[in-house]
Amino acid sequence: MKISYHRRRKIKTRRIAIRDLILQGIEDPIDLAKELKVTVPTIKRDLEAMKTMREEDFIFATRQSL
């Protein structure tokens, strides 16, 4: 099944936010879910996916403007 551009962007933004919260010291999935207003299974799924992500995956590519 194909995932839309907007949904992929939303997932990526959420994973970047999770990483930032973990760096701030919030590591409990329940606390992360409360901060980001999503369900605990969503947080657990993102944490599993983040184990295989590279550093470049946490940065949005910017277009060069003229």
CHARMM-style PDB file with segment names, atoms N, HN, CA, C and O in Angstrom:
ATOM      1  N   MET     1       0.840  -1.177   0.000  1.00  0.00      PROA
ATOM      2  CA  MET     1       0.000   0.000   0.000  1.00  0.00      PROA
ATOM      3  C   MET     1       0.889   1.245   0.000  1.00  0.00      PROA
ATOM      4  O   MET     1       1.880   1.314   0.727  1.00  0.00      PROA
ATOM      5  N   LYS     2       0.527   2.205  -0.806  1.00  0.00      PROA
ATOM      6  HN  LYS     2      -0.278   2.150  -1.397  1.00  0.00      PROA
ATOM      7  CA  LYS     2       1.283   3.433  -0.947  1.00  0.00      PROA
ATOM      8  C   LYS     2       0.899   4.413   0.159  1.00  0.00      PROA
ATOM      9  O   LYS     2      -0.279   4.560   0.485  1.00  0.00      PROA
ATOM     10  N   ILE     3       1.892   5.078   0.730  1.00  0.00      PROA
ATOM     11  HN  ILE     3       2.849   4.958   0.465  1.00  0.00      PROA
ATOM     12  CA  ILE     3       1.638   6.079   1.767  1.00  0.00      PROA
ATOM     13  C   ILE     3       1.806   7.458   1.138  1.00  0.00      PROA
ATOM     14  O   ILE     3       2.790   7.720   0.447  1.00  0.00      PROA
ATOM     15  N   SER     4       0.847   8.326   1.383  1.00  0.00      PROA
ATOM     16  HN  SER     4       0.047   8.113   1.945  1.00  0.00      PROA
ATOM     17  CA  SER     4       0.868   9.644   0.763  1.00  0.00      PROA
ATOM     18  C   SER     4       2.032  10.493   1.283  1.00  0.00      PROA
ATOM     19  O   SER     4       2.582  10.232   2.353  1.00  0.00      PROA
ATOM     20  N   TYR     5       2.382  11.483   0.520  1.00  0.00      PROA
ATOM     21  HN  TYR     5       1.935  11.695  -0.349  1.00  0.00      PROA
ATOM     22  CA  TYR     5       3.471  12.400   0.874  1.00  0.00      PROA
ATOM     23  C   TYR     5       3.218  13.055   2.228  1.00  0.00      PROA
ATOM     24  O   TYR     5       4.122  13.145   3.059  1.00  0.00      PROA
ATOM     25  N   HSD     6       1.992  13.510   2.448  1.00  0.00      PROA
ATOM     26  HN  HSD     6       1.257  13.437   1.773  1.00  0.00      PROA
ATOM     27  CA  HSD     6       1.667  14.221   3.681  1.00  0.00      PROA
ATOM     28  C   HSD     6       1.761  13.304   4.896  1.00  0.00      PROA
ATOM     29  O   HSD     6       2.208  13.718   5.966  1.00  0.00      PROA
ATOM     30  N   ARG     7       1.335  12.053   4.721  1.00  0.00      PROA
ATOM     31  HN  ARG     7       0.972  11.717   3.852  1.00  0.00      PROA
ATOM     32  CA  ARG     7       1.422  11.092   5.825  1.00  0.00      PROA
ATOM     33  C   ARG     7       2.880  10.754   6.134  1.00  0.00      PROA
ATOM     34  O   ARG     7       3.254  10.644   7.302  1.00  0.00      PROA
ATOM     35  N   ARG     8       3.709  10.589   5.097  1.00  0.00      PROA
ATOM     36  HN  ARG     8       3.405  10.679   4.148  1.00  0.00      PROA
ATOM     37  CA  ARG     8       5.139  10.319   5.311  1.00  0.00      PROA
ATOM     38  C   ARG     8       5.794  11.479   6.043  1.00  0.00      PROA
ATOM     39  O   ARG     8       6.614  11.275   6.938  1.00  0.00      PROA
ATOM     40  N   ARG     9       5.431  12.694   5.660  1.00  0.00      PROA
ATOM     41  HN  ARG     9       4.765  12.860   4.933  1.00  0.00      PROA
ATOM     42  CA  ARG     9       5.994  13.891   6.293  1.00  0.00      PROA
ATOM     43  C   ARG     9       5.573  13.974   7.756  1.00  0.00      PROA
ATOM     44  O   ARG     9       6.376  14.345   8.612  1.00  0.00      PROA
ATOM     45  N   LYS    10       4.324  13.631   8.047  1.00  0.00      PROA
ATOM     46  HN  LYS    10       3.672  13.330   7.351  1.00  0.00      PROA
ATOM     47  CA  LYS    10       3.816  13.650   9.410  1.00  0.00      PROA
ATOM     48  C   LYS    10       4.558  12.626  10.273  1.00  0.00      PROA
ATOM     49  O   LYS    10       4.915  12.916  11.414  1.00  0.00      PROA
ATOM     50  N   ILE    11       4.787  11.436   9.730  1.00  0.00      PROA
ATOM     51  HN  ILE    11       4.496  11.200   8.802  1.00  0.00      PROA
ATOM     52  CA  ILE    11       5.512  10.390  10.450  1.00  0.00      PROA
ATOM     53  C   ILE    11       6.940  10.840  10.729  1.00  0.00      PROA
ATOM     54  O   ILE    11       7.442  10.677  11.842  1.00  0.00      PROA
ATOM     55  N   LYS    12       7.589  11.404   9.721  1.00  0.00      PROA
ATOM     56  HN  LYS    12       7.181  11.536   8.817  1.00  0.00      PROA
ATOM     57  CA  LYS    12       8.972  11.854   9.879  1.00  0.00      PROA
ATOM     58  C   LYS    12       9.065  12.965  10.914  1.00  0.00      PROA
ATOM     59  O   LYS    12       9.980  12.966  11.737  1.00  0.00      PROA
ATOM     60  N   THR    13       8.140  13.903  10.884  1.00  0.00      PROA
ATOM     61  HN  THR    13       7.396  13.902  10.215  1.00  0.00      PROA
ATOM     62  CA  THR    13       8.121  14.994  11.857  1.00  0.00      PROA
ATOM     63  C   THR    13       7.940  14.453  13.263  1.00  0.00      PROA
ATOM     64  O   THR    13       8.592  14.919  14.198  1.00  0.00      PROA
ATOM     65  N   ARG    14       7.059  13.472  13.421  1.00  0.00      PROA
ATOM     66  HN  ARG    14       6.530  13.094  12.662  1.00  0.00      PROA
ATOM     67  CA  ARG    14       6.825  12.872  14.739  1.00  0.00      PROA
ATOM     68  C   ARG    14       8.075  12.158  15.237  1.00  0.00      PROA
ATOM     69  O   ARG    14       8.398  12.246  16.422  1.00  0.00      PROA
ATOM     70  N   ARG    15       8.778  11.458  14.366  1.00  0.00      PROA
ATOM     71  HN  ARG    15       8.516  11.386  13.404  1.00  0.00      PROA
ATOM     72  CA  ARG    15       9.985  10.737  14.776  1.00  0.00      PROA
ATOM     73  C   ARG    15      11.109  11.696  15.148  1.00  0.00      PROA
ATOM     74  O   ARG    15      11.891  11.412  16.055  1.00  0.00      PROA
ATOM     75  N   ILE    16      11.196  12.823  14.458  1.00  0.00      PROA
ATOM     76  HN  ILE    16      10.561  13.054  13.721  1.00  0.00      PROA
ATOM     77  CA  ILE    16      12.180  13.844  14.830  1.00  0.00      PROA
ATOM     78  C   ILE    16      11.842  14.395  16.216  1.00  0.00      PROA
ATOM     79  O   ILE    16      12.737  14.606  17.034  1.00  0.00      PROA
ATOM     80  N   ALA    17      10.567  14.627  16.480  1.00  0.00      PROA
ATOM     81  HN  ALA    17       9.839  14.456  15.815  1.00  0.00      PROA
ATOM     82  CA  ALA    17      10.131  15.138  17.779  1.00  0.00      PROA
ATOM     83  C   ALA    17      10.414  14.115  18.877  1.00  0.00      PROA
ATOM     84  O   ALA    17      10.825  14.489  19.975  1.00  0.00      PROA
ATOM     85  N   ILE    18      10.200  12.838  18.598  1.00  0.00      PROA
ATOM     86  HN  ILE    18       9.866  12.534  17.706  1.00  0.00      PROA
ATOM     87  CA  ILE    18      10.493  11.791  19.578  1.00  0.00      PROA
ATOM     88  C   ILE    18      11.978  11.801  19.915  1.00  0.00      PROA
ATOM     89  O   ILE    18      12.354  11.721  21.084  1.00  0.00      PROA
ATOM     90  N   ARG    19      12.812  11.898  18.900  1.00  0.00      PROA
ATOM     91  HN  ARG    19      12.506  11.963  17.950  1.00  0.00      PROA
ATOM     92  CA  ARG    19      14.257  11.910  19.135  1.00  0.00      PROA
ATOM     93  C   ARG    19      14.661  13.113  19.993  1.00  0.00      PROA
ATOM     94  O   ARG    19      15.493  12.987  20.891  1.00  0.00      PROA
ATOM     95  N   ASP    20      14.074  14.270  19.714  1.00  0.00      PROA
ATOM     96  HN  ASP    20      13.398  14.373  18.984  1.00  0.00      PROA
ATOM     97  CA  ASP    20      14.381  15.469  20.498  1.00  0.00      PROA
ATOM     98  C   ASP    20      13.949  15.306  21.955  1.00  0.00      PROA
ATOM     99  O   ASP    20      14.671  15.717  22.864  1.00  0.00      PROA
ATOM    100  N   LEU    21      12.774  14.709  22.183  1.00  0.00      PROA
ATOM    101  HN  LEU    21      12.187  14.375  21.444  1.00  0.00      PROA
ATOM    102  CA  LEU    21      12.302  14.496  23.553  1.00  0.00      PROA
ATOM    103  C   LEU    21      13.187  13.496  24.288  1.00  0.00      PROA
ATOM    104  O   LEU    21      13.435  13.651  25.484  1.00  0.00      PROA
ATOM    105  N   ILE    22      13.662  12.478  23.589  1.00  0.00      PROA
ATOM    106  HN  ILE    22      13.460  12.351  22.618  1.00  0.00      PROA
ATOM    107  CA  ILE    22      14.557  11.502  24.208  1.00  0.00      PROA
ATOM    108  C   ILE    22      15.862  12.176  24.600  1.00  0.00      PROA
ATOM    109  O   ILE    22      16.415  11.889  25.661  1.00  0.00      PROA
ATOM    110  N   LEU    23      16.356  13.067  23.755  1.00  0.00      PROA
ATOM    111  HN  LEU    23      15.907  13.300  22.893  1.00  0.00      PROA
ATOM    112  CA  LEU    23      17.582  13.795  24.081  1.00  0.00      PROA
ATOM    113  C   LEU    23      17.386  14.717  25.284  1.00  0.00      PROA
ATOM    114  O   LEU    23      18.344  15.015  25.997  1.00  0.00      PROA
ATOM    115  N   GLN    24      16.151  15.171  25.514  1.00  0.00      PROA
ATOM    116  HN  GLN    24      15.373  14.929  24.935  1.00  0.00      PROA
ATOM    117  CA  GLN    24      15.846  16.018  26.669  1.00  0.00      PROA
ATOM    118  C   GLN    24      15.654  15.200  27.936  1.00  0.00      PROA
ATOM    119  O   GLN    24      15.560  15.759  29.028  1.00  0.00      PROA
ATOM    120  N   GLY    25      15.594  13.868  27.797  1.00  0.00      PROA
ATOM    121  HN  GLY    25      15.671  13.413  26.909  1.00  0.00      PROA
ATOM    122  CA  GLY    25      15.496  13.008  28.969  1.00  0.00      PROA
ATOM    123  C   GLY    25      14.152  12.329  29.157  1.00  0.00      PROA
ATOM    124  O   GLY    25      13.981  11.580  30.119  1.00  0.00      PROA
ATOM    125  N   ILE    26      13.202  12.562  28.283  1.00  0.00      PROA
ATOM    126  HN  ILE    26      13.341  13.171  27.501  1.00  0.00      PROA
ATOM    127  CA  ILE    26      11.899  11.903  28.390  1.00  0.00      PROA
ATOM    128  C   ILE    26      11.974  10.618  27.566  1.00  0.00      PROA
ATOM    129  O   ILE    26      11.976  10.665  26.336  1.00  0.00      PROA
ATOM    130  N   GLU    27      12.037   9.469  28.249  1.00  0.00      PROA
ATOM    131  HN  GLU    27      12.035   9.431  29.248  1.00  0.00      PROA
ATOM    132  CA  GLU    27      12.229   8.205  27.533  1.00  0.00      PROA
ATOM    133  C   GLU    27      11.062   7.243  27.664  1.00  0.00      PROA
ATOM    134  O   GLU    27      10.954   6.304  26.875  1.00  0.00      PROA
ATOM    135  N   ASP    28      10.188   7.449  28.634  1.00  0.00      PROA
ATOM    136  HN  ASP    28      10.276   8.212  29.275  1.00  0.00      PROA
ATOM    137  CA  ASP    28       9.067   6.541  28.850  1.00  0.00      PROA
ATOM    138  C   ASP    28       8.052   6.682  27.715  1.00  0.00      PROA
ATOM    139  O   ASP    28       7.622   7.798  27.422  1.00  0.00      PROA
ATOM    140  N   PRO    29       7.654   5.572  27.064  1.00  0.00      PROA
ATOM    141  CA  PRO    29       6.698   5.669  25.958  1.00  0.00      PROA
ATOM    142  C   PRO    29       5.371   6.332  26.335  1.00  0.00      PROA
ATOM    143  O   PRO    29       4.754   7.000  25.505  1.00  0.00      PROA
ATOM    144  N   ILE    30       4.936   6.151  27.570  1.00  0.00      PROA
ATOM    145  HN  ILE    30       5.437   5.608  28.244  1.00  0.00      PROA
ATOM    146  CA  ILE    30       3.674   6.757  28.001  1.00  0.00      PROA
ATOM    147  C   ILE    30       3.822   8.278  28.063  1.00  0.00      PROA
ATOM    148  O   ILE    30       2.930   9.012  27.640  1.00  0.00      PROA
ATOM    149  N   ASP    31       4.959   8.746  28.594  1.00  0.00      PROA
ATOM    150  HN  ASP    31       5.684   8.150  28.938  1.00  0.00      PROA
ATOM    151  CA  ASP    31       5.197  10.191  28.658  1.00  0.00      PROA
ATOM    152  C   ASP    31       5.370  10.779  27.261  1.00  0.00      PROA
ATOM    153  O   ASP    31       4.889  11.877  26.983  1.00  0.00      PROA
ATOM    154  N   LEU    32       6.059  10.045  26.378  1.00  0.00      PROA
ATOM    155  HN  LEU    32       6.450   9.152  26.604  1.00  0.00      PROA
ATOM    156  CA  LEU    32       6.219  10.520  24.989  1.00  0.00      PROA
ATOM    157  C   LEU    32       4.862  10.631  24.302  1.00  0.00      PROA
ATOM    158  O   LEU    32       4.605  11.588  23.572  1.00  0.00      PROA
ATOM    159  N   ALA    33       3.994   9.643  24.542  1.00  0.00      PROA
ATOM    160  HN  ALA    33       4.204   8.866  25.135  1.00  0.00      PROA
ATOM    161  CA  ALA    33       2.661   9.656  23.934  1.00  0.00      PROA
ATOM    162  C   ALA    33       1.852  10.854  24.420  1.00  0.00      PROA
ATOM    163  O   ALA    33       1.126  11.474  23.644  1.00  0.00      PROA
ATOM    164  N   LYS    34       1.978  11.176  25.703  1.00  0.00      PROA
ATOM    165  HN  LYS    34       2.567  10.671  26.333  1.00  0.00      PROA
ATOM    166  CA  LYS    34       1.247  12.325  26.245  1.00  0.00      PROA
ATOM    167  C   LYS    34       1.769  13.626  25.656  1.00  0.00      PROA
ATOM    168  O   LYS    34       0.987  14.515  25.321  1.00  0.00      PROA
ATOM    169  N   GLU    35       3.090  13.744  25.529  1.00  0.00      PROA
ATOM    170  HN  GLU    35       3.726  13.021  25.802  1.00  0.00      PROA
ATOM    171  CA  GLU    35       3.689  14.966  24.975  1.00  0.00      PROA
ATOM    172  C   GLU    35       3.263  15.205  23.533  1.00  0.00      PROA
ATOM    173  O   GLU    35       2.966  16.335  23.147  1.00  0.00      PROA
ATOM    174  N   LEU    36       3.233  14.128  22.729  1.00  0.00      PROA
ATOM    175  HN  LEU    36       3.474  13.210  23.043  1.00  0.00      PROA
ATOM    176  CA  LEU    36       2.951  14.265  21.302  1.00  0.00      PROA
ATOM    177  C   LEU    36       1.490  14.019  20.944  1.00  0.00      PROA
ATOM    178  O   LEU    36       1.096  14.138  19.783  1.00  0.00      PROA
ATOM    179  N   LYS    37       0.690  13.675  21.954  1.00  0.00      PROA
ATOM    180  HN  LYS    37       1.010  13.579  22.896  1.00  0.00      PROA
ATOM    181  CA  LYS    37      -0.748  13.444  21.768  1.00  0.00      PROA
ATOM    182  C   LYS    37      -1.028  12.353  20.724  1.00  0.00      PROA
ATOM    183  O   LYS    37      -1.841  12.535  19.818  1.00  0.00      PROA
ATOM    184  N   VAL    38      -0.332  11.217  20.875  1.00  0.00      PROA
ATOM    185  HN  VAL    38       0.328  11.070  21.611  1.00  0.00      PROA
ATOM    186  CA  VAL    38      -0.579  10.035  20.052  1.00  0.00      PROA
ATOM    187  C   VAL    38      -0.699   8.843  20.986  1.00  0.00      PROA
ATOM    188  O   VAL    38      -0.496   8.976  22.192  1.00  0.00      PROA
ATOM    189  N   THR    39      -1.030   7.677  20.437  1.00  0.00      PROA
ATOM    190  HN  THR    39      -1.195   7.568  19.457  1.00  0.00      PROA
ATOM    191  CA  THR    39      -1.206   6.490  21.263  1.00  0.00      PROA
ATOM    192  C   THR    39       0.144   5.844  21.582  1.00  0.00      PROA
ATOM    193  O   THR    39       1.131   6.057  20.877  1.00  0.00      PROA
ATOM    194  N   VAL    40       0.167   5.063  22.640  1.00  0.00      PROA
ATOM    195  HN  VAL    40      -0.634   4.889  23.212  1.00  0.00      PROA
ATOM    196  CA  VAL    40       1.392   4.374  23.052  1.00  0.00      PROA
ATOM    197  C   VAL    40       1.857   3.381  21.980  1.00  0.00      PROA
ATOM    198  O   VAL    40       3.058   3.311  21.718  1.00  0.00      PROA
ATOM    199  N   PRO    41       0.954   2.605  21.344  1.00  0.00      PROA
ATOM    200  CA  PRO    41       1.431   1.708  20.274  1.00  0.00      PROA
ATOM    201  C   PRO    41       2.102   2.453  19.121  1.00  0.00      PROA
ATOM    202  O   PRO    41       3.031   1.930  18.506  1.00  0.00      PROA
ATOM    203  N   THR    42       1.646   3.657  18.825  1.00  0.00      PROA
ATOM    204  HN  THR    42       0.891   4.083  19.324  1.00  0.00      PROA
ATOM    205  CA  THR    42       2.276   4.460  17.777  1.00  0.00      PROA
ATOM    206  C   THR    42       3.698   4.816  18.176  1.00  0.00      PROA
ATOM    207  O   THR    42       4.612   4.741  17.356  1.00  0.00      PROA
ATOM    208  N   ILE    43       3.887   5.200  19.424  1.00  0.00      PROA
ATOM    209  HN  ILE    43       3.144   5.261  20.090  1.00  0.00      PROA
ATOM    210  CA  ILE    43       5.221   5.540  19.922  1.00  0.00      PROA
ATOM    211  C   ILE    43       6.122   4.313  19.861  1.00  0.00      PROA
ATOM    212  O   ILE    43       7.270   4.411  19.427  1.00  0.00      PROA
ATOM    213  N   LYS    44       5.617   3.163  20.289  1.00  0.00      PROA
ATOM    214  HN  LYS    44       4.685   3.084  20.641  1.00  0.00      PROA
ATOM    215  CA  LYS    44       6.425   1.939  20.278  1.00  0.00      PROA
ATOM    216  C   LYS    44       6.818   1.558  18.857  1.00  0.00      PROA
ATOM    217  O   LYS    44       7.944   1.121  18.621  1.00  0.00      PROA
ATOM    218  N   ARG    45       5.894   1.720  17.906  1.00  0.00      PROA
ATOM    219  HN  ARG    45       4.979   2.075  18.098  1.00  0.00      PROA
ATOM    220  CA  ARG    45       6.181   1.424  16.503  1.00  0.00      PROA
ATOM    221  C   ARG    45       7.258   2.373  15.969  1.00  0.00      PROA
ATOM    222  O   ARG    45       8.155   1.952  15.239  1.00  0.00      PROA
ATOM    223  N   ASP    46       7.165   3.647  16.335  1.00  0.00      PROA
ATOM    224  HN  ASP    46       6.436   3.989  16.928  1.00  0.00      PROA
ATOM    225  CA  ASP    46       8.163   4.625  15.900  1.00  0.00      PROA
ATOM    226  C   ASP    46       9.529   4.334  16.516  1.00  0.00      PROA
ATOM    227  O   ASP    46      10.552   4.462  15.843  1.00  0.00      PROA
ATOM    228  N   LEU    47       9.553   3.946  17.785  1.00  0.00      PROA
ATOM    229  HN  LEU    47       8.722   3.843  18.332  1.00  0.00      PROA
ATOM    230  CA  LEU    47      10.824   3.636  18.434  1.00  0.00      PROA
ATOM    231  C   LEU    47      11.508   2.447  17.767  1.00  0.00      PROA
ATOM    232  O   LEU    47      12.730   2.442  17.613  1.00  0.00      PROA
ATOM    233  N   GLU    48      10.734   1.443  17.369  1.00  0.00      PROA
ATOM    234  HN  GLU    48       9.742   1.447  17.494  1.00  0.00      PROA
ATOM    235  CA  GLU    48      11.304   0.293  16.653  1.00  0.00      PROA
ATOM    236  C   GLU    48      11.860   0.727  15.299  1.00  0.00      PROA
ATOM    237  O   GLU    48      12.942   0.295  14.901  1.00  0.00      PROA
ATOM    238  N   ALA    49      11.128   1.573  14.600  1.00  0.00      PROA
ATOM    239  HN  ALA    49      10.249   1.924  14.923  1.00  0.00      PROA
ATOM    240  CA  ALA    49      11.565   2.040  13.284  1.00  0.00      PROA
ATOM    241  C   ALA    49      12.790   2.933  13.394  1.00  0.00      PROA
ATOM    242  O   ALA    49      13.632   2.941  12.496  1.00  0.00      PROA
ATOM    243  N   MET    50      12.901   3.681  14.476  1.00  0.00      PROA
ATOM    244  HN  MET    50      12.217   3.675  15.206  1.00  0.00      PROA
ATOM    245  CA  MET    50      14.017   4.606  14.650  1.00  0.00      PROA
ATOM    246  C   MET    50      15.341   3.878  14.857  1.00  0.00      PROA
ATOM    247  O   MET    50      16.406   4.453  14.636  1.00  0.00      PROA
ATOM    248  N   LYS    51      15.279   2.626  15.277  1.00  0.00      PROA
ATOM    249  HN  LYS    51      14.413   2.159  15.457  1.00  0.00      PROA
ATOM    250  CA  LYS    51      16.507   1.848  15.471  1.00  0.00      PROA
ATOM    251  C   LYS    51      17.242   1.624  14.149  1.00  0.00      PROA
ATOM    252  O   LYS    51      18.466   1.499  14.137  1.00  0.00      PROA
ATOM    253  N   THR    52      16.509   1.574  13.044  1.00  0.00      PROA
ATOM    254  HN  THR    52      15.514   1.676  13.054  1.00  0.00      PROA
ATOM    255  CA  THR    52      17.123   1.316  11.744  1.00  0.00      PROA
ATOM    256  C   THR    52      17.331   2.587  10.924  1.00  0.00      PROA
ATOM    257  O   THR    52      17.884   2.529   9.825  1.00  0.00      PROA
ATOM    258  N   MET    53      16.895   3.730  11.445  1.00  0.00      PROA
ATOM    259  HN  MET    53      16.446   3.777  12.338  1.00  0.00      PROA
ATOM    260  CA  MET    53      17.027   4.980  10.700  1.00  0.00      PROA
ATOM    261  C   MET    53      18.438   5.534  10.826  1.00  0.00      PROA
ATOM    262  O   MET    53      19.086   5.392  11.862  1.00  0.00      PROA
ATOM    263  N   ARG    54      18.902   6.167   9.751  1.00  0.00      PROA
ATOM    264  HN  ARG    54      18.374   6.283   8.909  1.00  0.00      PROA
ATOM    265  CA  ARG    54      20.210   6.819   9.763  1.00  0.00      PROA
ATOM    266  C   ARG    54      20.048   8.271  10.188  1.00  0.00      PROA
ATOM    267  O   ARG    54      18.931   8.773  10.314  1.00  0.00      PROA
ATOM    268  N   GLU    55      21.165   8.932  10.406  1.00  0.00      PROA
ATOM    269  HN  GLU    55      22.072   8.525  10.304  1.00  0.00      PROA
ATOM    270  CA  GLU    55      21.132  10.341  10.823  1.00  0.00      PROA
ATOM    271  C   GLU    55      20.515  11.231   9.740  1.00  0.00      PROA
ATOM    272  O   GLU    55      19.842  12.212  10.055  1.00  0.00      PROA
ATOM    273  N   GLU    56      20.739  10.893   8.469  1.00  0.00      PROA
ATOM    274  HN  GLU    56      21.286  10.096   8.213  1.00  0.00      PROA
ATOM    275  CA  GLU    56      20.174  11.688   7.368  1.00  0.00      PROA
ATOM    276  C   GLU    56      18.650  11.596   7.328  1.00  0.00      PROA
ATOM    277  O   GLU    56      17.991  12.488   6.795  1.00  0.00      PROA
ATOM    278  N   ASP    57      18.088  10.527   7.887  1.00  0.00      PROA
ATOM    279  HN  ASP    57      18.624   9.802   8.321  1.00  0.00      PROA
ATOM    280  CA  ASP    57      16.642  10.359   7.881  1.00  0.00      PROA
ATOM    281  C   ASP    57      15.943  11.322   8.829  1.00  0.00      PROA
ATOM    282  O   ASP    57      14.726  11.494   8.753  1.00  0.00      PROA
ATOM    283  N   PHE    58      16.706  11.955   9.726  1.00  0.00      PROA
ATOM    284  HN  PHE    58      17.694  11.816   9.788  1.00  0.00      PROA
ATOM    285  CA  PHE    58      16.113  12.875  10.687  1.00  0.00      PROA
ATOM    286  C   PHE    58      16.198  14.326  10.229  1.00  0.00      PROA
ATOM    287  O   PHE    58      15.915  15.238  11.006  1.00  0.00      PROA
ATOM    288  N   ILE    59      16.585  14.545   8.977  1.00  0.00      PROA
ATOM    289  HN  ILE    59      16.815  13.803   8.346  1.00  0.00      PROA
ATOM    290  CA  ILE    59      16.724  15.905   8.457  1.00  0.00      PROA
ATOM    291  C   ILE    59      15.884  16.044   7.190  1.00  0.00      PROA
ATOM    292  O   ILE    59      15.925  15.187   6.307  1.00  0.00      PROA
ATOM    293  N   PHE    60      15.131  17.121   7.113  1.00  0.00      PROA
ATOM    294  HN  PHE    60      15.098  17.817   7.830  1.00  0.00      PROA
ATOM    295  CA  PHE    60      14.368  17.404   5.909  1.00  0.00      PROA
ATOM    296  C   PHE    60      15.285  18.044   4.885  1.00  0.00      PROA
ATOM    297  O   PHE    60      16.041  18.961   5.208  1.00  0.00      PROA
ATOM    298  N   ALA    61      15.222  17.566   3.661  1.00  0.00      PROA
ATOM    299  HN  ALA    61      14.608  16.822   3.399  1.00  0.00      PROA
ATOM    300  CA  ALA    61      16.026  18.151   2.594  1.00  0.00      PROA
ATOM    301  C   ALA    61      15.443  19.512   2.219  1.00  0.00      PROA
ATOM    302  O   ALA    61      14.226  19.663   2.107  1.00  0.00      PROA
ATOM    303  N   THR    62      16.309  20.492   2.027  1.00  0.00      PROA
ATOM    304  HN  THR    62      17.298  20.370   2.118  1.00  0.00      PROA
ATOM    305  CA  THR    62      15.844  21.821   1.636  1.00  0.00      PROA
ATOM    306  C   THR    62      16.244  22.070   0.189  1.00  0.00      PROA
ATOM    307  O   THR    62      17.313  21.662  -0.265  1.00  0.00      PROA
ATOM    308  N   ARG    63      15.375  22.736  -0.499  1.00  0.00      PROA
ATOM    309  HN  ARG    63      14.507  23.067  -0.130  1.00  0.00      PROA
ATOM    310  CA  ARG    63      15.643  23.045  -1.908  1.00  0.00      PROA
ATOM    311  C   ARG    63      16.496  24.298  -2.001  1.00  0.00      PROA
ATOM    312  O   ARG    63      16.369  25.222  -1.198  1.00  0.00      PROA
ATOM    313  N   GLN    64      17.361  24.306  -2.992  1.00  0.00      PROA
ATOM    314  HN  GLN    64      17.465  23.555  -3.644  1.00  0.00      PROA
ATOM    315  CA  GLN    64      18.202  25.463  -3.229  1.00  0.00      PROA
ATOM    316  C   GLN    64      17.387  26.518  -3.970  1.00  0.00      PROA
ATOM    317  O   GLN    64      16.858  26.246  -5.048  1.00  0.00      PROA
ATOM    318  N   SER    65      17.282  27.699  -3.413  1.00  0.00      PROA
ATOM    319  HN  SER    65      17.712  27.920  -2.537  1.00  0.00      PROA
ATOM    320  CA  SER    65      16.533  28.772  -4.075  1.00  0.00      PROA
ATOM    321  C   SER    65      17.490  29.657  -4.849  1.00  0.00      PROA
ATOM    322  O   SER    65      18.668  29.771  -4.509  1.00  0.00      PROA
ATOM    323  N   LEU    66      16.973  30.277  -5.887  1.00  0.00      PROA
ATOM    324  HN  LEU    66      16.016  30.184  -6.164  1.00  0.00      PROA
ATOM    325  CA  LEU    66      17.816  31.138  -6.722  1.00  0.00      PROA
ATOM    326  C   LEU    66      17.922  32.531  -6.186  1.00  0.00      PROA
ATOM    327  OT1 LEU    66      18.598  33.371  -6.780  1.00  0.00      PROA
TER     328      LEU     66
END
